[in-house]
XYZ file of C-alpha atoms in Angstrom:
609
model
C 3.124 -22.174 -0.109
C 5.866 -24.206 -1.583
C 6.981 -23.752 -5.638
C 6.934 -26.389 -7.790
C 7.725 -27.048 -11.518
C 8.444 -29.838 -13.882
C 9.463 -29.829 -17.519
C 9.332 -32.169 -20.526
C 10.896 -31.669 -23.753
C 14.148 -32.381 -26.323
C 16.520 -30.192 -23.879
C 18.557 -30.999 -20.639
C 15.816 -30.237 -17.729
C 18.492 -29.716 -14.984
C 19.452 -26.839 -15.173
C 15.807 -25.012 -16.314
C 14.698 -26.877 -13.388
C 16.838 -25.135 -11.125
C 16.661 -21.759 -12.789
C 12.675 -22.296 -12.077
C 13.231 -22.897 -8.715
C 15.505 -20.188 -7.882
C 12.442 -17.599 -9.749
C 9.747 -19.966 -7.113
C 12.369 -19.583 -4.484
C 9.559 -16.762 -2.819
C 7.162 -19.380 -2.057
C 9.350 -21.535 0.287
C 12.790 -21.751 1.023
C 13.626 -24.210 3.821
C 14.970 -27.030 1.583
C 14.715 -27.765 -2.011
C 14.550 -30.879 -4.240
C 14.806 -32.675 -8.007
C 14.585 -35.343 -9.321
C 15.379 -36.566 -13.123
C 14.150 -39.369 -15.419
C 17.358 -40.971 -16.344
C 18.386 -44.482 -16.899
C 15.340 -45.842 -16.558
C 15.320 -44.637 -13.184
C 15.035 -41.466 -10.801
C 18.030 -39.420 -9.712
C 16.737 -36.832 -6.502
C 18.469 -34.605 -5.328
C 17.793 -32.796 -2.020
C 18.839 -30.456 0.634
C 17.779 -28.274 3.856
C 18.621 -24.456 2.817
C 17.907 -22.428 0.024
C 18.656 -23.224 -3.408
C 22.496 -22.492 -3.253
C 22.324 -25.524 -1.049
C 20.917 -27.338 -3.988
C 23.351 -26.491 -6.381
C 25.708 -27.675 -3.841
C 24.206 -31.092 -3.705
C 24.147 -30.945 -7.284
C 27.801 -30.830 -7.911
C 29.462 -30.150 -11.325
C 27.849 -33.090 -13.113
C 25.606 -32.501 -15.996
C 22.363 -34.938 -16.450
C 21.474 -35.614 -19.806
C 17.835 -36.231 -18.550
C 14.846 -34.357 -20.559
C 12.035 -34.726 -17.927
C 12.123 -33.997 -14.557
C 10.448 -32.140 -11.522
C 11.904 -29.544 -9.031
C 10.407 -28.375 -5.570
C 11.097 -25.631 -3.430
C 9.784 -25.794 0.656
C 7.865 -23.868 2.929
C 7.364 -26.992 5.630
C 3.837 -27.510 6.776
C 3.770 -31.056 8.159
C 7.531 -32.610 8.998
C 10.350 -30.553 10.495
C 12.990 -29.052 7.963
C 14.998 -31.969 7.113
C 16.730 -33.579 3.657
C 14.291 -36.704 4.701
C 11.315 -34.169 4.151
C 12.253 -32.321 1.603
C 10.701 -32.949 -1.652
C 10.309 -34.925 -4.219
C 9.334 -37.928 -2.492
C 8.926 -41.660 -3.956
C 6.874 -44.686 -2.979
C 9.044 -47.671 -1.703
C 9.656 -49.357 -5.045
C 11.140 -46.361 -6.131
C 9.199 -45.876 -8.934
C 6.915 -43.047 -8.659
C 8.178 -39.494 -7.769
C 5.964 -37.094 -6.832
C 6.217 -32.988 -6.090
C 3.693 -30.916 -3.921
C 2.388 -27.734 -2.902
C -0.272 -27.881 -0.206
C -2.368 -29.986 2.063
C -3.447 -33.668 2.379
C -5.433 -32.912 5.304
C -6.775 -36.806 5.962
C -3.172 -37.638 5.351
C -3.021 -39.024 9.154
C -5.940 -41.812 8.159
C -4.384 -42.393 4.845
C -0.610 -43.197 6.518
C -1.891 -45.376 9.205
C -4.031 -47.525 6.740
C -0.534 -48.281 4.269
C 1.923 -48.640 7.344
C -0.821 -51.407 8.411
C -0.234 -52.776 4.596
C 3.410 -52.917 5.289
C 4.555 -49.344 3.221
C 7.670 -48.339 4.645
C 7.911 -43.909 5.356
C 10.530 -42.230 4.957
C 9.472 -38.550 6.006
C 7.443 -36.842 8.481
C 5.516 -34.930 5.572
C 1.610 -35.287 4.287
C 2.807 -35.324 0.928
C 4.529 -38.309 0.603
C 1.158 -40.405 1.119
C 0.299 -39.394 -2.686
C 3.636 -41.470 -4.098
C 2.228 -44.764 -2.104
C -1.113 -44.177 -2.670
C -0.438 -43.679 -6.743
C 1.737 -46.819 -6.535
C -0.948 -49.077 -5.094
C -2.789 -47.610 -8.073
C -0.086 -48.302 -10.670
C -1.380 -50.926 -13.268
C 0.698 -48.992 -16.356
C -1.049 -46.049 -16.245
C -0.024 -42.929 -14.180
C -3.145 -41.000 -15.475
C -5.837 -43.548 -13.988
C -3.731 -44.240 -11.263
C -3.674 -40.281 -10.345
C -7.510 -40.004 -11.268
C -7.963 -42.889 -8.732
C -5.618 -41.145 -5.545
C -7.522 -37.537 -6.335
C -10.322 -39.528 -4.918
C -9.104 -40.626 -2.112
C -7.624 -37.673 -1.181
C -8.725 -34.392 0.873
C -7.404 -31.047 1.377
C -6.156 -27.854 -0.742
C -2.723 -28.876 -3.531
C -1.419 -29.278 -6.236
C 0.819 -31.921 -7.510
C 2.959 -33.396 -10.509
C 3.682 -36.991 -10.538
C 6.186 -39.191 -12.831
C 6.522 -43.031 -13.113
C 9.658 -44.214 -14.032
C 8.017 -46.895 -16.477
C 6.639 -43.645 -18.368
C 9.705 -41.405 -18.727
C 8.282 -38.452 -21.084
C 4.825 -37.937 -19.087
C 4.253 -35.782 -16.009
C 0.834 -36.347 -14.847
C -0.213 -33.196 -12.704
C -3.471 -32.326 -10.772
C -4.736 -29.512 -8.473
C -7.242 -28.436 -6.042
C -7.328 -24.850 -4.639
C -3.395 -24.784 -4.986
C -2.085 -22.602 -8.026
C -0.782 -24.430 -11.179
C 0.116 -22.806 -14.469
C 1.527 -24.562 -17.487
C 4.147 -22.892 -20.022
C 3.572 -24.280 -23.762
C 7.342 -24.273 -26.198
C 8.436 -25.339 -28.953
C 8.735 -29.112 -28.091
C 8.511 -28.472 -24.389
C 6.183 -27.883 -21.779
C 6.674 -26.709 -18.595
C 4.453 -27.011 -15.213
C 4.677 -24.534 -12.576
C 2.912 -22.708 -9.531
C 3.356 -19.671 -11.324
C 4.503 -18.365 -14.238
C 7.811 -17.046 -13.414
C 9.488 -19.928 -12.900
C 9.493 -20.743 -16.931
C 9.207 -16.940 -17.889
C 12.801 -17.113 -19.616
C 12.090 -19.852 -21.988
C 8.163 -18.822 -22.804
C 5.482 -16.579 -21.978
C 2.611 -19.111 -23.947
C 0.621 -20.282 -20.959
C -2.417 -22.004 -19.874
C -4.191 -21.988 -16.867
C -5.086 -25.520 -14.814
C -8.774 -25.020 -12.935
C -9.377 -26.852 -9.637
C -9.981 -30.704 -9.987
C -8.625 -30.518 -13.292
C -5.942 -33.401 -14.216
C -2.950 -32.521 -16.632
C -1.370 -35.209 -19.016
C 2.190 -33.235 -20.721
C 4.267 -34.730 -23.143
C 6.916 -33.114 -24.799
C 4.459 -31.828 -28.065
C 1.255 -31.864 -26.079
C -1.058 -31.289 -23.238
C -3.880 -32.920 -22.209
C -6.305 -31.184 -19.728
C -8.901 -33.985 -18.159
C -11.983 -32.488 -15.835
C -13.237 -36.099 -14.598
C -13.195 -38.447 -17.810
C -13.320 -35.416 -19.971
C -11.072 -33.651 -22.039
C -11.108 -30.369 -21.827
C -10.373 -27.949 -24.898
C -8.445 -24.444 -23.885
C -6.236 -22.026 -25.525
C -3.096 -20.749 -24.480
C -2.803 -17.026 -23.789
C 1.265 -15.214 -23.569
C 1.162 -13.400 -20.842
C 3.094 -9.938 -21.485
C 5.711 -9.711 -18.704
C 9.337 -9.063 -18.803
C 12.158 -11.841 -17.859
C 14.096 -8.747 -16.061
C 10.803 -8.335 -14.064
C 11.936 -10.759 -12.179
C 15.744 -9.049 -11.499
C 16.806 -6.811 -9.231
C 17.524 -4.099 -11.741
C 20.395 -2.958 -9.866
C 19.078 -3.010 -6.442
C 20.348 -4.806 -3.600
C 17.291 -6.494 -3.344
C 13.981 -7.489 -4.318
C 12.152 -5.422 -1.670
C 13.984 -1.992 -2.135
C 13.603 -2.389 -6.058
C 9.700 -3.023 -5.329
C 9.489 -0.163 -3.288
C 11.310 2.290 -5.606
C 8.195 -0.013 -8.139
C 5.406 2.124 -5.884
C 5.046 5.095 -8.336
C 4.702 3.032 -11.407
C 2.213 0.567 -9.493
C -0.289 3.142 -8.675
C 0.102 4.783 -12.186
C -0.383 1.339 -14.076
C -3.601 0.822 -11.791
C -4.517 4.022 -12.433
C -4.480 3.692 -15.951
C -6.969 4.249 -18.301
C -9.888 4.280 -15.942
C -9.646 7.758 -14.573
C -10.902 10.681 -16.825
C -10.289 13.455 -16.623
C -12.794 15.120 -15.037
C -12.814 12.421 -12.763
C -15.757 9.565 -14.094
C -14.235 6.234 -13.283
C -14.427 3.034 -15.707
C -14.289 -0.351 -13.582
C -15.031 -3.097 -15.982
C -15.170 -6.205 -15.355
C -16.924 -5.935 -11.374
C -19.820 -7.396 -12.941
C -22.524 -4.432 -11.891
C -23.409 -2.127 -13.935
C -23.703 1.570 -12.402
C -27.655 1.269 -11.230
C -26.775 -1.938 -9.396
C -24.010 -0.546 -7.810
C -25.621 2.578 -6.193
C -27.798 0.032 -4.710
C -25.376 -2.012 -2.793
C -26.343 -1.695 0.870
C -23.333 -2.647 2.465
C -20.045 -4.028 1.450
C -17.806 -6.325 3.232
C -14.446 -6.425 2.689
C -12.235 -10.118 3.228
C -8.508 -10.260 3.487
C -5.461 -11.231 5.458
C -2.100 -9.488 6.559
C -0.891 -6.827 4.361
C -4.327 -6.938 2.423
C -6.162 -6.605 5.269
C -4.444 -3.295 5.947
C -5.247 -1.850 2.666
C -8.992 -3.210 3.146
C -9.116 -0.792 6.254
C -7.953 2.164 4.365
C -10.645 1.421 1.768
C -13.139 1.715 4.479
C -12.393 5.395 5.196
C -12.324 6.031 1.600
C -15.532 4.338 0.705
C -17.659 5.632 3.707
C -16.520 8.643 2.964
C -16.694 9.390 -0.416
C -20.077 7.283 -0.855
C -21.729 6.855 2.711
C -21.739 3.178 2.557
C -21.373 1.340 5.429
C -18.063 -0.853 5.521
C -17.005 -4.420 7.209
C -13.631 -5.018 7.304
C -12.980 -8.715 8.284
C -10.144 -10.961 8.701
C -10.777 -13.573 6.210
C -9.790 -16.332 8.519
C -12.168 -15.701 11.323
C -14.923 -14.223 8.446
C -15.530 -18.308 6.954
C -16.432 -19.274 10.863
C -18.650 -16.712 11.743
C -22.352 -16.763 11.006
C -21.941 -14.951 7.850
C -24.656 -12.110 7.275
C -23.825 -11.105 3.750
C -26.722 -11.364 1.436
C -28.185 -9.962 -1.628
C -27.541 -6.236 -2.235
C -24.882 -6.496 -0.549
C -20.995 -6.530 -2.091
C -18.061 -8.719 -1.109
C -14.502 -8.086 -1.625
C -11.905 -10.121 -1.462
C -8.242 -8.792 -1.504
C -5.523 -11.198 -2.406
C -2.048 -10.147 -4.081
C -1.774 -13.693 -5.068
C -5.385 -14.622 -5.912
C -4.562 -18.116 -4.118
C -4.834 -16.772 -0.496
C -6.756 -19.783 1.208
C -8.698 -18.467 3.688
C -9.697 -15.338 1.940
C -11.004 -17.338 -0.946
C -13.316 -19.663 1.608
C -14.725 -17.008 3.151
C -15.467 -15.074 -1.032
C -17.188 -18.842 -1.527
C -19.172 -18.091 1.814
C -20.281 -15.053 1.214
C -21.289 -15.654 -2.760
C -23.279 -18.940 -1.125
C -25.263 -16.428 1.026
C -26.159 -14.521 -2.373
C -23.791 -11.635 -2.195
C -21.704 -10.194 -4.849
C -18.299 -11.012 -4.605
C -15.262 -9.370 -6.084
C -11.741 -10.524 -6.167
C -9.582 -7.463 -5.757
C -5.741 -9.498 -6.652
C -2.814 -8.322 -8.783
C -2.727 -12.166 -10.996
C -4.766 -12.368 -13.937
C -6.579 -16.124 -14.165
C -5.873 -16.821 -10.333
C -8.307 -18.921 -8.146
C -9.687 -15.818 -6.218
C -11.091 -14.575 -10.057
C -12.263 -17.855 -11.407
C -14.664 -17.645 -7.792
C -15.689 -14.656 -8.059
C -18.659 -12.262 -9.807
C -16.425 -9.300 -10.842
C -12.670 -8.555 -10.395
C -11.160 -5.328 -9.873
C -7.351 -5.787 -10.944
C -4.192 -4.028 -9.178
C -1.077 -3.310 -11.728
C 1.699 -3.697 -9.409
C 3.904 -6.506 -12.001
C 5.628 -9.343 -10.438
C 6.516 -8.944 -6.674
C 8.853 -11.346 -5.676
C 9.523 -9.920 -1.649
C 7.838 -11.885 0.189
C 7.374 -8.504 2.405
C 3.986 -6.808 -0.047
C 5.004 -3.270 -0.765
C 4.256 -2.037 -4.073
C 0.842 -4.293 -3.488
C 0.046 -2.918 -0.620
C -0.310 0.578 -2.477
C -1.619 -0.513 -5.861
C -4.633 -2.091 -3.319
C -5.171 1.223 -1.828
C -5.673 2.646 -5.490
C -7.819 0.121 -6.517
C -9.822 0.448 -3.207
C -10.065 4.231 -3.830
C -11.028 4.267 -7.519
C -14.089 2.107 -6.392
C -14.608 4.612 -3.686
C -14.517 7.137 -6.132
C -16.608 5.710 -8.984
C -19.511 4.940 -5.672
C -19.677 8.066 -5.229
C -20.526 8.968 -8.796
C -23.082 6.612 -8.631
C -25.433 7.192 -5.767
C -24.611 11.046 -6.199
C -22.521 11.421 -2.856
C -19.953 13.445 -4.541
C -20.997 16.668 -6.901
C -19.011 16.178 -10.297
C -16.880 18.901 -9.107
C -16.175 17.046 -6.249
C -15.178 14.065 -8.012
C -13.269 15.822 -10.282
C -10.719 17.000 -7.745
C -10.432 13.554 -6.062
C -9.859 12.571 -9.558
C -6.911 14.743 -9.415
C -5.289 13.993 -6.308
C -5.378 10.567 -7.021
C -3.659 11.531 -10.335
C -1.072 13.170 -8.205
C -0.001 10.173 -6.160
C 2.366 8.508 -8.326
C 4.453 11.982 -8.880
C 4.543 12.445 -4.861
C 5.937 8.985 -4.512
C 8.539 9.396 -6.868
C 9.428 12.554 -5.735
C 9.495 11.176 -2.208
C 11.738 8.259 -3.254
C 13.916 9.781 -5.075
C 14.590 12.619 -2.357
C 17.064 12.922 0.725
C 13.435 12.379 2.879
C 13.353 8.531 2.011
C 17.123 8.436 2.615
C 16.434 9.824 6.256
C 13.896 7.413 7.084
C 16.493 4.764 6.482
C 19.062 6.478 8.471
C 16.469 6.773 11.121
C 15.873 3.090 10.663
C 19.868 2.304 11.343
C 19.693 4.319 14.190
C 16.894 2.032 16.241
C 18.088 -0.977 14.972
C 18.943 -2.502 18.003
C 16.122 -2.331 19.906
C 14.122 -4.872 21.023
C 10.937 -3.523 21.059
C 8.455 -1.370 19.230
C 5.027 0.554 19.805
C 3.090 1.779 16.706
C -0.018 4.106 17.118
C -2.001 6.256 14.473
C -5.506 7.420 14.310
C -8.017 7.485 11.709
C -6.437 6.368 8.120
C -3.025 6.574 10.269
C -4.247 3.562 12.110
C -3.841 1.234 9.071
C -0.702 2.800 8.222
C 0.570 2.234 11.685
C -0.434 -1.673 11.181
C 1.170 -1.940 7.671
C 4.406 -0.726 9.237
C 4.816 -2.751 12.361
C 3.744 -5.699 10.049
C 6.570 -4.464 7.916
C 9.152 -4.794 11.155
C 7.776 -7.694 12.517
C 8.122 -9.594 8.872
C 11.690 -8.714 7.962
C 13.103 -7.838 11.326
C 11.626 -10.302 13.682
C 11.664 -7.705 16.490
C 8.511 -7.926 18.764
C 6.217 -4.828 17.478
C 2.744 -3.810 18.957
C 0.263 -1.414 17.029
C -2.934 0.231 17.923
C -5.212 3.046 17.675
C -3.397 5.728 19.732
C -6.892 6.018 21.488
C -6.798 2.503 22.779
C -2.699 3.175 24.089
C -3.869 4.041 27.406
C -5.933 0.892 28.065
C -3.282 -1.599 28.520
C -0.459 -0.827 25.761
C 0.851 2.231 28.031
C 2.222 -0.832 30.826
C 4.698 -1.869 27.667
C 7.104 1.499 28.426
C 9.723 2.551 29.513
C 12.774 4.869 29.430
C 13.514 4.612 25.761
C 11.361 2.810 24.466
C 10.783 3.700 20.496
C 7.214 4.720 19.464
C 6.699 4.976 15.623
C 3.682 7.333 15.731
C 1.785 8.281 12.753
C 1.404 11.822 12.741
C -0.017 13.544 9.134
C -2.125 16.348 9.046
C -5.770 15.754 9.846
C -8.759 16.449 11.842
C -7.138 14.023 14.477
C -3.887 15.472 14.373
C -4.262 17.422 18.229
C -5.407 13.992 19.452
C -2.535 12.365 18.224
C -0.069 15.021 19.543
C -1.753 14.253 22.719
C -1.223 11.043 22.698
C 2.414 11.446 22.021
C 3.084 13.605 24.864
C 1.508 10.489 26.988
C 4.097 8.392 25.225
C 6.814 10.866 26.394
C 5.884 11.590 30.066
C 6.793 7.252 30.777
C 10.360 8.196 28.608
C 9.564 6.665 25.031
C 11.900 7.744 22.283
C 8.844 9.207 19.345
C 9.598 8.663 15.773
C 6.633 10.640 13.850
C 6.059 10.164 10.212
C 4.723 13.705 9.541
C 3.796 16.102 6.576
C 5.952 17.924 5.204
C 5.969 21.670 6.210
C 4.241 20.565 9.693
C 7.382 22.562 11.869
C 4.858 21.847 15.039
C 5.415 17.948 15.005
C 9.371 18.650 15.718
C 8.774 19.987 19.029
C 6.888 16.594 20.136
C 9.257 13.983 18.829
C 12.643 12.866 18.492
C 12.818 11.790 15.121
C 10.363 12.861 12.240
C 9.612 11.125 8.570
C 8.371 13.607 6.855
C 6.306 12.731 3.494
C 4.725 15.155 0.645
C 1.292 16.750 1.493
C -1.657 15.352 0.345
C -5.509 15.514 1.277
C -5.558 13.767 4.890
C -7.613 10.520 3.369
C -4.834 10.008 0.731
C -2.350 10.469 3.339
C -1.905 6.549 4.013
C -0.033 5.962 0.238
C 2.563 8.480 1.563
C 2.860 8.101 5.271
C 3.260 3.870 4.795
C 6.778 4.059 2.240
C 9.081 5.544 5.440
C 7.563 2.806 7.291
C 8.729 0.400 4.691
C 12.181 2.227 4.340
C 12.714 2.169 8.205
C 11.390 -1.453 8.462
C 13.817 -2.270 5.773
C 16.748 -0.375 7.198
C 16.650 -1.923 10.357
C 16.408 -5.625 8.760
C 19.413 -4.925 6.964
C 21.138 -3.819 10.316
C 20.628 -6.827 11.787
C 22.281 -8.936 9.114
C 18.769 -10.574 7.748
C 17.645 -11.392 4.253
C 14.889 -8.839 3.831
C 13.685 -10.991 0.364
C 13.251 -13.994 2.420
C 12.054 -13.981 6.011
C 12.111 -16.729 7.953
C 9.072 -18.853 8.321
C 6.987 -16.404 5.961
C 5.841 -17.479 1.889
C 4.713 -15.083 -0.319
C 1.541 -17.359 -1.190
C -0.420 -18.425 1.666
C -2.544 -21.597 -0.194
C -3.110 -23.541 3.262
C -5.444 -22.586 5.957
């Protein structure tokens, strides 16, 4: 969850360590830290609050310092206080130490120094790893962290620095995301690559239970007592990727992003007359008319888009689909096996529990596929095959422009199923081929239309309420999810959603006069039954606010507010019908005063269990 970076080189680190953090700010933002290798010592820095609090604490002083480490928190274990904000030092104040995860025998490890006399100073997990690394200490941070990796258990990643070694960071990792940026006599260390984006795009990737040695002029990259050899590899995004581009915020700019996302995942693996080219899934096209059954992993906003895929893929090529919640999937007697195919969605690639229950599955002999928007993340390094969304950097914590490029991804391997076991005539495939060629334009068109403009006015006009029912049916019932996610995340108003079916077994007892029912309403085969529904909604006095298709003049008569999106066949209906969800979501956030970039409690990167 939390962001973390450290730098080495000729230049004043204060500054670039700062810059990092605010570009890491997604992954945690309850308190911040740094600390600097100056006169012979440390100078940390910390405070509770996002990183304008840090540049508070700060002040107007420039450090000459040219190493140092930065960390930005998403609290886990210890309340949100300066004492537990990071870095953290042992009691000698020697060794400084930054983290992102879980130490999760931290409890056994604390008791057995306080009975050697070590003094705490927080409530946090992390700062075992500074004492433990002192005790260690004999002149050499490397063996010293080699030594503490061993004693320790859980999912992180960590830099250290020693005061006695004052141009060495000595970083190591386990599950937890680390990515080092390679300059010309500098080298940074990050969680992920934006936070040193400005100054290079020359990276390398750390692998779990790897140890990293960086100097100023080198990096050293231990697995065990070896040293590993790797290149570096630039990665080819755009500093102003990471800028709002003249929005008022991240989210709105990554929602106007939508169009390009699905066009980029698109691609170049959609022909024309609709034959789809997935490399790198790691079947070829006989094995993958033979998968059985697939099984599909994920959590939150993922999740969601895993659900659509199931419509898509059952019924485009008449394979039975699991959709699971990846943190109940690792617990359950898992029943995956050969022949059958595993996917695991992830925007970040790092998502813990959807990458324990991939490793679960692939033990049971099951293909596994990471489906994740991050090149060289954990959830591809696990896996057979990877099927990559396009989205670019999303920094909302809030998934948007994910969310859809994960529907595209999900429906170009519906599509190219089909072709394989022969579900779909080439004439067939050709015109999915074409509507899902169409998407993009309809969300642009969308966006950039009075419609998306309404659904934000619509938005205003509920903002106060304190309570919301979503329902939808068939591929509406995902989009009804993904939008009272959306509220829930950036709003923090209480939301329920269900299939409108299931609204009269319990749900129904939640209304009353005026209360506001988003209801999922696109053209479909279901579209009577949800009509139905709504006038069951309306007879107990809800307020209905239908997202509808455009041209539907019917839908008006039920409801008291309509969304309407672009047509589009009813199984592609989700990538339109979810964006006035996210506008409405949004609207109402901003409303109510909130920071829609940065909820509270929520990191973009969920790396802990």
């Amino acid at each position: 969850m939390c962001g973390i970076i450290g730098y080495v080189g000729s230049r004043p680190c204060e500054e670039l360590i700062l810059e990092g953090l605010e570009r890491l700010e997604y992954r945690g933002y309850d308190s911040a830290g740094i600390v600097l290798l100056e006169d012979g010592g440390f100078r940390t820095i910390r405070a509770v609050g996002n990183l304008a609090e840090l540049r508070k604490a700060a002040g107007q002083t420039t450090s000459t310092a040219t190493t140092g480490m930065g960390h930005t928190r998403w609290a886990t274990h210890g309340r949100v206080t300066e004492a537990n904000a990071h870095p953290h030092t042992d009691s000698s104040g020697r060794i400084s130490v930054v983290m992102n995860g879980i130490v999760e025998n931290y409890a056994r490890l604390r008791s057995a120094l306080q009975d050697d006399g070590v003094v705490f100073s927080s409530e946090t997990d992390a700062e075992v790893i500074p004492h433990l690394i002192a005790r260690r200490y004999e002149g050499d941070l490397v063996a010293a962290v080699r030594t503490v990796i061993g004693e320790i258990e859980g999912h992180f990643a960590f830099v250290a620095a020693s005061a006695d070694e004052p141009h060495r960071l000595v970083a190591a990792r386990r599950e937890c995301p680390m990515v080092l940026g390679v300059g010309d006599g500098e080298r940074f260390i990050a969680s992920a690559i934006p936070a040193f984006l400005p100054e290079t795009r020359d990276t390398l990737m750390v692998e779990s239970g790897e140890i990293v040695v960086v100097e100023a002029d080198s990096v050293v990259i231990y697995d065990g007592d070896q040293v590993i050899a790797r290149e570096s590899a630039v990665v080819d995004w755009d500093a102003d990727a990471a800028e709002k581009g003249g929005f008022d915020t991240f989210m709105l700019k990554e929602i106007h992003e939508q169009a390009d996302a699905l066009s980029d995942t698109i691609g170049d693996r959609l022909a024309r007359d609709g034959t789809v080219t997935l490399d790198g899934l790691g079947l070829d096209d006989a094995t993958l008319a033979r998968v059985e059954r697939i099984h599909i992993v994920a959590c939150g906003t993922s999740f969601h888009a895993g659900l659509v895929g199931r419509y898509l893929i059952e019924d485009w090529a008449h394979i039975p689909v699991h959709v699971e919640v990846a943190s109940e999937y690792r617990y359950r007697t898992c029943l995956a096996g050969p022949g059958d195919l595993v996917i695991g969605i992830t925007q970040s690639g790092e998502t813990a529990d959807t990458l324990a229950a991939m490793r679960v599955a692939r033990e049971r002999g099951a293909h596994v596929v990471a489906l994740t928007n991050i090149m060289g993340s954990q959830a591809v390094r696990d896996a057979d095959g990877v099927l990559y969304t396009r989205a670019g950097l999303e920094i909302g914590v809030a998934a948007t422009k994910t969310h859809l490029a994960q529907v595209m991804a999900l429906a170009l391997l519906a599509l190219k199923l089909g072709q394989v076991r022969h579900t779909l005539t080439a004439s067939g495939a050709a015109d999915l081929g074409e509507d899902l060629r169409r998407l993009p334009g309809l969300v642009s068109e969308y966006l950039n239309s009075p419609a998306s403009a309404h659904a934000m006015e619509v938005g205003e006009k509920y903002a106060d309420r304190p309570f919301f029912l979503y329902l939808g049916r068939h591929v509406g019932m995902p989009v009804s999810y993904e939008g009272a996610l959306k509220l829930k995340e950036i709003s923090y108003v209480p939301t329920e959603a269900y299939p409108a079916g299931e609204m009269k077994h319990g749900p129904i007892a939640l209304l009353e006069e005026g209360s506001p029912v988003v209801v999922v309403a696109t053209d479909g085969h279901v579209f009577d039954k949800v009509v139905s529904n709504i006038e069951e909604v309306r007879a107990r006095g809800a307020q209905v606010i239908a997202v509808a298709t455009e041209g539907n003049d019917e839908i008006s008569q039920h409801a008291d507010d309509v969304m309407f999106v672009p047509r589009t066949p009813p199984l592609l209906s989700s990538v339109l019908a979810v964006i006035p969800l996210q506008l409405f979501a949004y609207a109402v956030a901003r409303a109510r005063g909130l920071n829609v970039d940065q909820p509270r409690n929520l990191a973009k990167t969920v790396t802990v269990e």
